[in-house]
PDB file of C-alpha atoms in Angstrom:
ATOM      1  CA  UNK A 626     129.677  78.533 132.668  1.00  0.00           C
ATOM      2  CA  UNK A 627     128.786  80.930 130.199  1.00  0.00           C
ATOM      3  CA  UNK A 628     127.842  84.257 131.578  1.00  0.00           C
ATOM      4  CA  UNK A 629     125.710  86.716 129.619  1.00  0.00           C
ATOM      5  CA  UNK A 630     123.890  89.261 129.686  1.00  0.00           C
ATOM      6  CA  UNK A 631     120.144  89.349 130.221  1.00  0.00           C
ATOM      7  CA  UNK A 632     117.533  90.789 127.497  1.00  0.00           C
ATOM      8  CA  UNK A 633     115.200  93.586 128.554  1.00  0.00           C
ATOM      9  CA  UNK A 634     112.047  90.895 127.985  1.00  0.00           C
ATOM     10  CA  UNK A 635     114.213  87.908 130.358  1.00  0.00           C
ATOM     11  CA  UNK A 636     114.275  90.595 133.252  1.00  0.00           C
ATOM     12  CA  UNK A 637     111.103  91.726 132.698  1.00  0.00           C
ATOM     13  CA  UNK A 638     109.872  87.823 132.723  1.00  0.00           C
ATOM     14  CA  UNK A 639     111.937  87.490 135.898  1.00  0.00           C
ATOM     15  CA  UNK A 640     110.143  90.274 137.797  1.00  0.00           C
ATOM     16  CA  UNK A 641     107.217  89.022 136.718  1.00  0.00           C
ATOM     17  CA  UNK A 642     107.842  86.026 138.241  1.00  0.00           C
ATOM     18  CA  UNK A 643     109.100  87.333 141.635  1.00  0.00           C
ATOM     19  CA  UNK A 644     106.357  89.434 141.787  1.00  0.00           C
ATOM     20  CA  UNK A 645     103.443  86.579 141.624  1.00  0.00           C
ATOM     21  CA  UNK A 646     105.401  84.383 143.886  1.00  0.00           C
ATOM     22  CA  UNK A 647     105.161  87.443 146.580  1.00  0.00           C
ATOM     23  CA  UNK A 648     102.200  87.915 145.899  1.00  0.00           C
ATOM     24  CA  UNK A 649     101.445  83.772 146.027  1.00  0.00           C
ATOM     25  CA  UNK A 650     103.142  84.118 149.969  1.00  0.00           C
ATOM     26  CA  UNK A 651     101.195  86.813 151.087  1.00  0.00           C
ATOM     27  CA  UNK A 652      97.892  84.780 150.532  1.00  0.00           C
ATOM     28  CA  UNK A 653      99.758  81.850 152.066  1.00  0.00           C
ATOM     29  CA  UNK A 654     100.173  83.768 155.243  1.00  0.00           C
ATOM     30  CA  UNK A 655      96.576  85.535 154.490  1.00  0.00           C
ATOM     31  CA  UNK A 656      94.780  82.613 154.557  1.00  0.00           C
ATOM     32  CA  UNK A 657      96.414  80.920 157.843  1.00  0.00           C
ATOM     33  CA  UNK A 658      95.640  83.995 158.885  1.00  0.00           C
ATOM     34  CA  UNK A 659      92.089  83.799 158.507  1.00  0.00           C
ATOM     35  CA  UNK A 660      91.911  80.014 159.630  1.00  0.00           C
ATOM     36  CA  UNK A 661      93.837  80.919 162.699  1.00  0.00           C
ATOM     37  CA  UNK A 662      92.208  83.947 164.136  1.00  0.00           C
ATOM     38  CA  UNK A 663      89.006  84.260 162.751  1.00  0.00           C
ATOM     39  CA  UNK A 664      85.587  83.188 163.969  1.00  0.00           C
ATOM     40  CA  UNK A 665      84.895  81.368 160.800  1.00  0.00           C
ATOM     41  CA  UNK A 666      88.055  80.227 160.059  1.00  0.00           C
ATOM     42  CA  UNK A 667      87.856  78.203 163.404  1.00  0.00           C
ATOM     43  CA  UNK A 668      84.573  77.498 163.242  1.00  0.00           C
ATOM     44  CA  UNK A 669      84.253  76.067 159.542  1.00  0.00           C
ATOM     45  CA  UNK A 670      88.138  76.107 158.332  1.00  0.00           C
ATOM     46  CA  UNK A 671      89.177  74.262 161.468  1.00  0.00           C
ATOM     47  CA  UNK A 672      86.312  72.313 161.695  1.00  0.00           C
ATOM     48  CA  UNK A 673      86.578  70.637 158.662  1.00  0.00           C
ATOM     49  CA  UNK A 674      90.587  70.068 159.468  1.00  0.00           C
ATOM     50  CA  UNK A 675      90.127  68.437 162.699  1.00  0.00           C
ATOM     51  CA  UNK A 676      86.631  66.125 161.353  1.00  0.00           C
ATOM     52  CA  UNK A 677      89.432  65.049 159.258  1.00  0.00           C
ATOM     53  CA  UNK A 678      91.501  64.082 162.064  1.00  0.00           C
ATOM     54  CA  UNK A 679      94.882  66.529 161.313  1.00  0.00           C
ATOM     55  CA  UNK A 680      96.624  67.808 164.073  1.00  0.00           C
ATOM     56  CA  UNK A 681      97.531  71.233 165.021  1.00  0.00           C
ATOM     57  CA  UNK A 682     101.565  70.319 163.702  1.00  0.00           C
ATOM     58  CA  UNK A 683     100.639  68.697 160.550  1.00  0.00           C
ATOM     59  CA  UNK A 684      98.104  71.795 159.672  1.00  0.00           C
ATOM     60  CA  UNK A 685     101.155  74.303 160.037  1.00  0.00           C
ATOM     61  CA  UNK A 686     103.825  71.655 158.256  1.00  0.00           C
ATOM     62  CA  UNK A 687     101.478  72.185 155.307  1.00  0.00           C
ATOM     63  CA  UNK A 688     100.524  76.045 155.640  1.00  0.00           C
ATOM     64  CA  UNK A 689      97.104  74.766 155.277  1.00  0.00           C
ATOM     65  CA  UNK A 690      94.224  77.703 155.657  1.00  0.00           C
ATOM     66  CA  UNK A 691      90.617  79.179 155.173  1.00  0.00           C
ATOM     67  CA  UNK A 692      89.400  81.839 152.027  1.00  0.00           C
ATOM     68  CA  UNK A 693      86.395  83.671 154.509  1.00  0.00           C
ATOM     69  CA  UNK A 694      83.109  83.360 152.709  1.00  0.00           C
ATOM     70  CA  UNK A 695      82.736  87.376 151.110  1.00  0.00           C
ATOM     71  CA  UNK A 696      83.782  86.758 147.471  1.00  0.00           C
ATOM     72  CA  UNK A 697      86.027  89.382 147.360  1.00  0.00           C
ATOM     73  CA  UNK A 698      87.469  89.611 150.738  1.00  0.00           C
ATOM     74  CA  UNK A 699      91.290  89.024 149.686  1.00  0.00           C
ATOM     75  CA  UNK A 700      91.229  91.198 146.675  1.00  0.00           C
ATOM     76  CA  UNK A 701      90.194  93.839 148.533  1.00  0.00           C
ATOM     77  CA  UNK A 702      92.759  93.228 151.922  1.00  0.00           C
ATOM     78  CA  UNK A 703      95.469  92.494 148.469  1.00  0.00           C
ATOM     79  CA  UNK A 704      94.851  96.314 147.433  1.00  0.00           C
ATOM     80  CA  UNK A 705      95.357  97.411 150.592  1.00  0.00           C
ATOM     81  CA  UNK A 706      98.271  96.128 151.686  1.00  0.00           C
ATOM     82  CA  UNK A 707      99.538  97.595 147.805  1.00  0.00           C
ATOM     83  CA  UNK A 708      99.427  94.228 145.841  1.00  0.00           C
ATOM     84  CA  UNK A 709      98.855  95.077 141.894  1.00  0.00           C
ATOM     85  CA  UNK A 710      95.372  93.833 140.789  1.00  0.00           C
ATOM     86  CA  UNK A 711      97.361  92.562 137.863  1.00  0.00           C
ATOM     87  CA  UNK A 712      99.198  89.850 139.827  1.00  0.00           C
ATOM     88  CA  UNK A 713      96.178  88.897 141.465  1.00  0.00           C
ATOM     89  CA  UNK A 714      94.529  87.671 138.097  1.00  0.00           C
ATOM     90  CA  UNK A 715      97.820  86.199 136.890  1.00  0.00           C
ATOM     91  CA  UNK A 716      98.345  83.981 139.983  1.00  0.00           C
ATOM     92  CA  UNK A 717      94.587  82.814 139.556  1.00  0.00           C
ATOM     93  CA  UNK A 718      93.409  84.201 143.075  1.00  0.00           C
ATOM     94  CA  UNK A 719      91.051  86.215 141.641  1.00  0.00           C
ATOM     95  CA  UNK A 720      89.221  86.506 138.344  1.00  0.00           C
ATOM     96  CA  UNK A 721      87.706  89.259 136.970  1.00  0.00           C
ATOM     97  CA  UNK A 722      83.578  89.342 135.728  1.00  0.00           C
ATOM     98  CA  UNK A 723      83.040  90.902 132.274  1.00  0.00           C
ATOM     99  CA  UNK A 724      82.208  94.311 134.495  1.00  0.00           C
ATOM    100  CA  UNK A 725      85.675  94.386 135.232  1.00  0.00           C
ATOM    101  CA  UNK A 726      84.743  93.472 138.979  1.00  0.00           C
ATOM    102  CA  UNK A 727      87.337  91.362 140.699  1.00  0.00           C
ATOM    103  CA  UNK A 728      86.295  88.406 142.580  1.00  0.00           C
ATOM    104  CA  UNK A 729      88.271  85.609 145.018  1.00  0.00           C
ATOM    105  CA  UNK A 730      88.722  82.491 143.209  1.00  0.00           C
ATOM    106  CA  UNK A 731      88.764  80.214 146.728  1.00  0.00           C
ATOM    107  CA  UNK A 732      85.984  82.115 148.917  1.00  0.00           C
ATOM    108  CA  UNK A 733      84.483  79.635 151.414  1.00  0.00           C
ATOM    109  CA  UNK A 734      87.274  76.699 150.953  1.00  0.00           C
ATOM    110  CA  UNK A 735      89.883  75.459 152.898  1.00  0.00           C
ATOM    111  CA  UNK A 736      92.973  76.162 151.457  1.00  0.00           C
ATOM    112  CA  UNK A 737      96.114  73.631 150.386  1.00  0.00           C
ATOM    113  CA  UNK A 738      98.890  75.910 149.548  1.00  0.00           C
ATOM    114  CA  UNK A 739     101.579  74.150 146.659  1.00  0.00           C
ATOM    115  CA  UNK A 740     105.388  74.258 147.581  1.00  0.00           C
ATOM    116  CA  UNK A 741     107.667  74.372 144.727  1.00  0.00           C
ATOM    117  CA  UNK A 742     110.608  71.981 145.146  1.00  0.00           C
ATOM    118  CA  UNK A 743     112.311  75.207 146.846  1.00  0.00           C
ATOM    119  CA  UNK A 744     109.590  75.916 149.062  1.00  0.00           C
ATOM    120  CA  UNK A 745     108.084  78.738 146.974  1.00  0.00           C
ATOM    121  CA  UNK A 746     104.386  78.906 147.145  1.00  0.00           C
ATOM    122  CA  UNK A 747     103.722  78.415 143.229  1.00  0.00           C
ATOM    123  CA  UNK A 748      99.620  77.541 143.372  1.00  0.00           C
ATOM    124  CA  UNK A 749      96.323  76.679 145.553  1.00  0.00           C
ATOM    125  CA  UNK A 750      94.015  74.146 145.770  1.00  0.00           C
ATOM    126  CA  UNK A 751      90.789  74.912 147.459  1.00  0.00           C
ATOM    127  CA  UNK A 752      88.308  72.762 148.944  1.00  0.00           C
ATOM    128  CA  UNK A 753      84.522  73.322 149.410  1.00  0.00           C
ATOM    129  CA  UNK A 754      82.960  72.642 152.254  1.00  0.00           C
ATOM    130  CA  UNK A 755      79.410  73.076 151.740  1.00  0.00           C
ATOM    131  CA  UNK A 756      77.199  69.454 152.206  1.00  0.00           C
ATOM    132  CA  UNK A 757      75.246  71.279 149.588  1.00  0.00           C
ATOM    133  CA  UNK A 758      77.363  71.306 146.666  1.00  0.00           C
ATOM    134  CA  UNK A 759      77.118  67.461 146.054  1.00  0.00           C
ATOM    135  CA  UNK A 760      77.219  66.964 142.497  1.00  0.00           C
ATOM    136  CA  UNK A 761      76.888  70.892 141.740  1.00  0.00           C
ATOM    137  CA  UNK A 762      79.974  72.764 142.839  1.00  0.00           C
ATOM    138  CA  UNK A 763      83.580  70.999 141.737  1.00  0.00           C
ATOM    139  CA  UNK A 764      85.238  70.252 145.132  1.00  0.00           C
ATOM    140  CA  UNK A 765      88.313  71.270 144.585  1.00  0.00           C
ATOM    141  CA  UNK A 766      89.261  74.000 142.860  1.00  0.00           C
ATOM    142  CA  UNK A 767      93.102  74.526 141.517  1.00  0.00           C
ATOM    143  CA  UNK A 768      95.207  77.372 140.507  1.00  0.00           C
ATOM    144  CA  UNK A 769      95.613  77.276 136.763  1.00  0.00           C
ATOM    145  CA  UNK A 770      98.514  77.381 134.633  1.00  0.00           C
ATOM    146  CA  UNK A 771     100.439  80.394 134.764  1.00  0.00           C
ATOM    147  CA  UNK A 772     104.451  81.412 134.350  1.00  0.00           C
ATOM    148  CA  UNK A 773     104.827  79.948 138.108  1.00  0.00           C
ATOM    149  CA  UNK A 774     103.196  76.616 137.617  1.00  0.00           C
ATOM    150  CA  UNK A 775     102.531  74.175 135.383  1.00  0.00           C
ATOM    151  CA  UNK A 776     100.518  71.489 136.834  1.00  0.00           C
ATOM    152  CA  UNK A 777     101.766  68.900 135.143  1.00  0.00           C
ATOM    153  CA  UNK A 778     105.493  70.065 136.214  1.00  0.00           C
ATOM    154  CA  UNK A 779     104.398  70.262 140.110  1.00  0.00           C
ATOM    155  CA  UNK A 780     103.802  67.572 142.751  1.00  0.00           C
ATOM    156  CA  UNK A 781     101.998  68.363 145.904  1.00  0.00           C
ATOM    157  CA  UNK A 782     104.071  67.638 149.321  1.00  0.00           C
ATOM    158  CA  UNK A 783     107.444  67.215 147.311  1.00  0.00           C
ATOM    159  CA  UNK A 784     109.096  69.774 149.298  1.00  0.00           C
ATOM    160  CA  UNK A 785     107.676  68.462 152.528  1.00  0.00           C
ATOM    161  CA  UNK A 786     108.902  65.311 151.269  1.00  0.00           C
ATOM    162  CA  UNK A 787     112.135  65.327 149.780  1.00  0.00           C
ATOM    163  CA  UNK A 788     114.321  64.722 152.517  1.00  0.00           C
ATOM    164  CA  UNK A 789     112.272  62.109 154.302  1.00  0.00           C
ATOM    165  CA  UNK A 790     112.622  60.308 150.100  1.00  0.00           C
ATOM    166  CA  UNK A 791     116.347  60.609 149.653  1.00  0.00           C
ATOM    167  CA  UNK A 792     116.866  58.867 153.284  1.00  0.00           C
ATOM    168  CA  UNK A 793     114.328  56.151 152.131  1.00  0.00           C
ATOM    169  CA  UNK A 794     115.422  56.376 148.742  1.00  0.00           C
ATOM    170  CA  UNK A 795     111.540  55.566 147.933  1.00  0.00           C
ATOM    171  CA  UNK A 796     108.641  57.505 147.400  1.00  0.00           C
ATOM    172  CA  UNK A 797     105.001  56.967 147.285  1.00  0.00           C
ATOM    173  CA  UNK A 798     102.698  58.315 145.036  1.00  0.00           C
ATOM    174  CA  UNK A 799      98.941  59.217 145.688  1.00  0.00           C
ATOM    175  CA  UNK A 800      95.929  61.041 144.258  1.00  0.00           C
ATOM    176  CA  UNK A 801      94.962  63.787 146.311  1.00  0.00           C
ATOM    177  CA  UNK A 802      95.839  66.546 149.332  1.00  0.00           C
ATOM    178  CA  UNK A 803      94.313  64.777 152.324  1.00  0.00           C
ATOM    179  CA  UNK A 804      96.182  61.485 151.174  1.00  0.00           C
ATOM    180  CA  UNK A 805      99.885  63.123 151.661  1.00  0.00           C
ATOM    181  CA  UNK A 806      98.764  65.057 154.798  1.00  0.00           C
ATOM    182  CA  UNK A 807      96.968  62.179 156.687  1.00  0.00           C
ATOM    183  CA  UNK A 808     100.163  59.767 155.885  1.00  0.00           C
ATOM    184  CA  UNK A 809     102.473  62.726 156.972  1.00  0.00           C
ATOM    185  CA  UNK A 810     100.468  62.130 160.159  1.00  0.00           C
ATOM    186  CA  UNK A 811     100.560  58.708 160.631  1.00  0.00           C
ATOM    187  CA  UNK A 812     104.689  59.226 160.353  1.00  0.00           C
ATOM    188  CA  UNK A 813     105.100  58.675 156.144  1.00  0.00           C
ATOM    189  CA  UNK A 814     106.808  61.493 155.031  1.00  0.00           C
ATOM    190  CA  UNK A 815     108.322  60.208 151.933  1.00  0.00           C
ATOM    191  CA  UNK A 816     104.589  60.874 150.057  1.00  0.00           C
ATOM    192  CA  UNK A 817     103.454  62.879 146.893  1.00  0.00           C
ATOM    193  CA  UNK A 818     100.245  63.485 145.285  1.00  0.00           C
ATOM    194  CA  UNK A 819     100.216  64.064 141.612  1.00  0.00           C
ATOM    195  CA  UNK A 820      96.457  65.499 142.797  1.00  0.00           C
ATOM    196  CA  UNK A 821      93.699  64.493 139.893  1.00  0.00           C
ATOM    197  CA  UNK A 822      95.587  64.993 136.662  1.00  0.00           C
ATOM    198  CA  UNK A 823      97.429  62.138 134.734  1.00  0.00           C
ATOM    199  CA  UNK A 824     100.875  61.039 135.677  1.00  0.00           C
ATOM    200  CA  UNK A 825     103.367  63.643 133.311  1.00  0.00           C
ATOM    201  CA  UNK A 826     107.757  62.724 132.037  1.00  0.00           C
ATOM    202  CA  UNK A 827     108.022  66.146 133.907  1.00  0.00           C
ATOM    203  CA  UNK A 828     106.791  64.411 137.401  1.00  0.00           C
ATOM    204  CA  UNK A 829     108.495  61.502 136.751  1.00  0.00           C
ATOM    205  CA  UNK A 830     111.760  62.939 135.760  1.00  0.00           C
ATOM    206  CA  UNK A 831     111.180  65.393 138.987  1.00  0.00           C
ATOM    207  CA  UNK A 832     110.711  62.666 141.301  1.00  0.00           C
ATOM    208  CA  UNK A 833     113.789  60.644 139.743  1.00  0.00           C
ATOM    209  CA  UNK A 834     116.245  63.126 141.158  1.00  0.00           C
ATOM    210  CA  UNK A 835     115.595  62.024 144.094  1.00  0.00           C
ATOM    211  CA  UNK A 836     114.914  58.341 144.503  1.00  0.00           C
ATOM    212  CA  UNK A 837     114.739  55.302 141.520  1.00  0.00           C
ATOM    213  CA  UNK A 838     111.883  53.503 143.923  1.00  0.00           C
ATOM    214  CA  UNK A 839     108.501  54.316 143.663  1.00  0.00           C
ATOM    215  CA  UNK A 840     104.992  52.359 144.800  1.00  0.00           C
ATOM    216  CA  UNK A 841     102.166  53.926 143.383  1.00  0.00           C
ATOM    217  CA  UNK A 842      98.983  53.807 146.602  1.00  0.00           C
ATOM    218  CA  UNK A 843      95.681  54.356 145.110  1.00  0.00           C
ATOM    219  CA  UNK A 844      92.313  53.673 145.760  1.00  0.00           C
ATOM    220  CA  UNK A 845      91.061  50.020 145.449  1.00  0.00           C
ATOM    221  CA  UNK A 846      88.250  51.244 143.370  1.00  0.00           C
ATOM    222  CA  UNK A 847      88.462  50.137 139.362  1.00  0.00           C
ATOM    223  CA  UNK A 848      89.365  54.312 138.611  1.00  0.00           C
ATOM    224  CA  UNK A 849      92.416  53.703 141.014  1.00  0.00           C
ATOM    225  CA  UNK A 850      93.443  50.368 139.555  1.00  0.00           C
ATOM    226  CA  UNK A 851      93.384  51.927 135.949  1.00  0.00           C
ATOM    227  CA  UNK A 852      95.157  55.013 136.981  1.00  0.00           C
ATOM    228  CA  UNK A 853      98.072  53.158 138.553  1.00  0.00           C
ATOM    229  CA  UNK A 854      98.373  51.169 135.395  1.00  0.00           C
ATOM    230  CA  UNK A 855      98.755  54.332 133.579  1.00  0.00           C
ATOM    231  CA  UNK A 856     101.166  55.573 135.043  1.00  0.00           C
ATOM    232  CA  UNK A 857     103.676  52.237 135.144  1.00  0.00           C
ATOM    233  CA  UNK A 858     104.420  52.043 131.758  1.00  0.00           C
ATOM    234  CA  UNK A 859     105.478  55.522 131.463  1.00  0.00           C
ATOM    235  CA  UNK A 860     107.533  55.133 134.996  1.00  0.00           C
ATOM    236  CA  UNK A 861     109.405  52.035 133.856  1.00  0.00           C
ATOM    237  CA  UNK A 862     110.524  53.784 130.632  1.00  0.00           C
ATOM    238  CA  UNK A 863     111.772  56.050 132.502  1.00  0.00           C
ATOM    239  CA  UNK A 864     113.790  53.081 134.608  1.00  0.00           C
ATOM    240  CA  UNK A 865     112.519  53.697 137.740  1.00  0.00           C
ATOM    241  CA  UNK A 866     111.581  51.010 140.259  1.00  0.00           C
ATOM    242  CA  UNK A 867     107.541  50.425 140.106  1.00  0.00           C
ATOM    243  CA  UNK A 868     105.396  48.534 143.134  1.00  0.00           C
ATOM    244  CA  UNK A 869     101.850  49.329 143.642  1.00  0.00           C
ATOM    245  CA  UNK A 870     100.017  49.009 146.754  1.00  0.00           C
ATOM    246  CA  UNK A 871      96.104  48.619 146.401  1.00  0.00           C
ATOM    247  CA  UNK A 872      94.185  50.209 149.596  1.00  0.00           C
ATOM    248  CA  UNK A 873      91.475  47.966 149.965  1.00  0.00           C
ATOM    249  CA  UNK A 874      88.102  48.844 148.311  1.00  0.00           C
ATOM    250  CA  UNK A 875      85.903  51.690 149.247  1.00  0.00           C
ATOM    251  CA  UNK A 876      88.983  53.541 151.311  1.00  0.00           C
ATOM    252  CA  UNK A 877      91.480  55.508 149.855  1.00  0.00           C
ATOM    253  CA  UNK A 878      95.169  56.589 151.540  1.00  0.00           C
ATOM    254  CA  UNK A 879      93.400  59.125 153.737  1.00  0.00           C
ATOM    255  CA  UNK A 880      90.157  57.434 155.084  1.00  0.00           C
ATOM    256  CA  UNK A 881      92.710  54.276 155.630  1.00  0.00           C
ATOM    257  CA  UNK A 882      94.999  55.947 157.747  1.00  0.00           C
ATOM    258  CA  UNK A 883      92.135  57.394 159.343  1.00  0.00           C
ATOM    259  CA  UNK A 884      91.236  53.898 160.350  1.00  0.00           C
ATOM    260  CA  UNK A 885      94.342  52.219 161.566  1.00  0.00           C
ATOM    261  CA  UNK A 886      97.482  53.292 163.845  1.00  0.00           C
ATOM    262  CA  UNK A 887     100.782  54.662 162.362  1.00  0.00           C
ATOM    263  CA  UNK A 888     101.999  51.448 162.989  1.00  0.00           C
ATOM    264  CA  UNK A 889      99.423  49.412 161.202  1.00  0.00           C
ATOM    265  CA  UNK A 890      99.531  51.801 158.127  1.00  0.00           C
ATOM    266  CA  UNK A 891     102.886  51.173 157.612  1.00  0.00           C
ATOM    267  CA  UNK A 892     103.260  47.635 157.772  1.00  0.00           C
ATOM    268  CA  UNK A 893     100.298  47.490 155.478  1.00  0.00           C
TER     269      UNK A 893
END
């Protein structure tokens, strides 16, 4: 190993770093916080967790939470509790209007923290919950690229997952949040999402240090179908092991586990 020394700009890029995943955990723990011992966090956040059927183990397991409805509710609690405004906008928690205000990026969404591989808290995805935003809001909204994530370098649940793939040596691979947590549930635990975007080398090659097996579990829907068909060319050029499992049409991993016992999933 070749040691040397670092420049002025690689330390500087370092505490950069360091410095947004702090600031990353803190919101973690801010916005179990809120789902835990607020009156709208348990109202709404934990609503909308248990009409989805998660228990109170699997909620923790995944750090899930609430963002309160007050658009700028964790800037402000960020400031006070000294976090730089500056790390705010970098991590994508808040954005700023062309006033210079500063504004929550999640506000009124249930909150689906991203582990790194090493358990650091590297992104968000947020959820709204709103019946009214069919077809007007997005429903989920995602941190965006930054120096601590790359989306197309991350999988959700991986580091809720790796152990449970290396004894399994298998992994599956879903779309979305609810699909990894609502498996986790019915006892799956060897399950990542590569959430919405298009299956990346970077993923695959991830995913490859762990296990050579892979079934891809998508929705039974034509989207699903073509997305899984994507993603097998690049995953046997990368030699890994490909099955695919279609759920049957109209349900996805979630709303099918939602349906049947542990047991039934599994054998399925």
């Amino acid at each position: 190993i070749e040691e040397r020394e670092l420049t002025a700009e690689e330390k500087a890029s370092q505490t950069e770093r360091e410095s947004m995943f702090i600031v990353n955990e803190w919101a973690m723990k801010y916005f179990e916080d809120m789902l835990y011992n607020t009156a709208d966090g348990k109202a709404i956040g934990m609503a909308y967790f248990r009409s989805r059927g998660f228990r109170d183990d699997i909620i923790q397991k995944f750090h899930l939470g609430y963002a309160p409805n007050t658009k700028d509710a964790l800037a402000k609690k960020a400031k006070e509790d000294g976090y730089k405004e500056k790390y705010l906008l970098a991590t994508g928690l808040c954005f700023q209007t062309e006033n210079g205000k500063i504004f929550d990026k999640y506000y009124g969404r249930v909150i689906f923290p991203w582990l790194s591989v090493s358990g650091k808290v590297c992104a968000f995805g947020g959820r709204v919950l709103d019946s009214r935003t069919k077809g007007v809001n997005q429903k989920y909204v995602n941190s965006p690229d930054s120096e601590i994530y790359h989306k197309s370098n991350e999988l959700y649940g991986l580091f809720q997952a790796k152990k449970a793939i290396i004894r399994n040596d298998m992994v599956y691979m879903v779309e979305g949040y609810t699909d990894v947590v609502s498996m986790h549930q019915c006892g799956v635990e060897n399950v990542v999402a590569n959430s919405g975007t298009a299956l990346s080398m970077a993923q695959i090659r991830l995913l490859h240090r762990f296990t050579s097996n892979i079934t891809l579990l998508y929705d039974g829907d034509s989207a699903g179908i073509h997305a899984a068909l994507r993603g097998t060319d690049m995953l046997l050029s990368e030699s890994m092991n490909v099955k695919i499992v279609l759920i049957p049409d109209g349900d996805d991993p979630d709303s099918f586990a939602r349906k049947h016992t542990a047991e039934e999933y599994q054998q399925y």
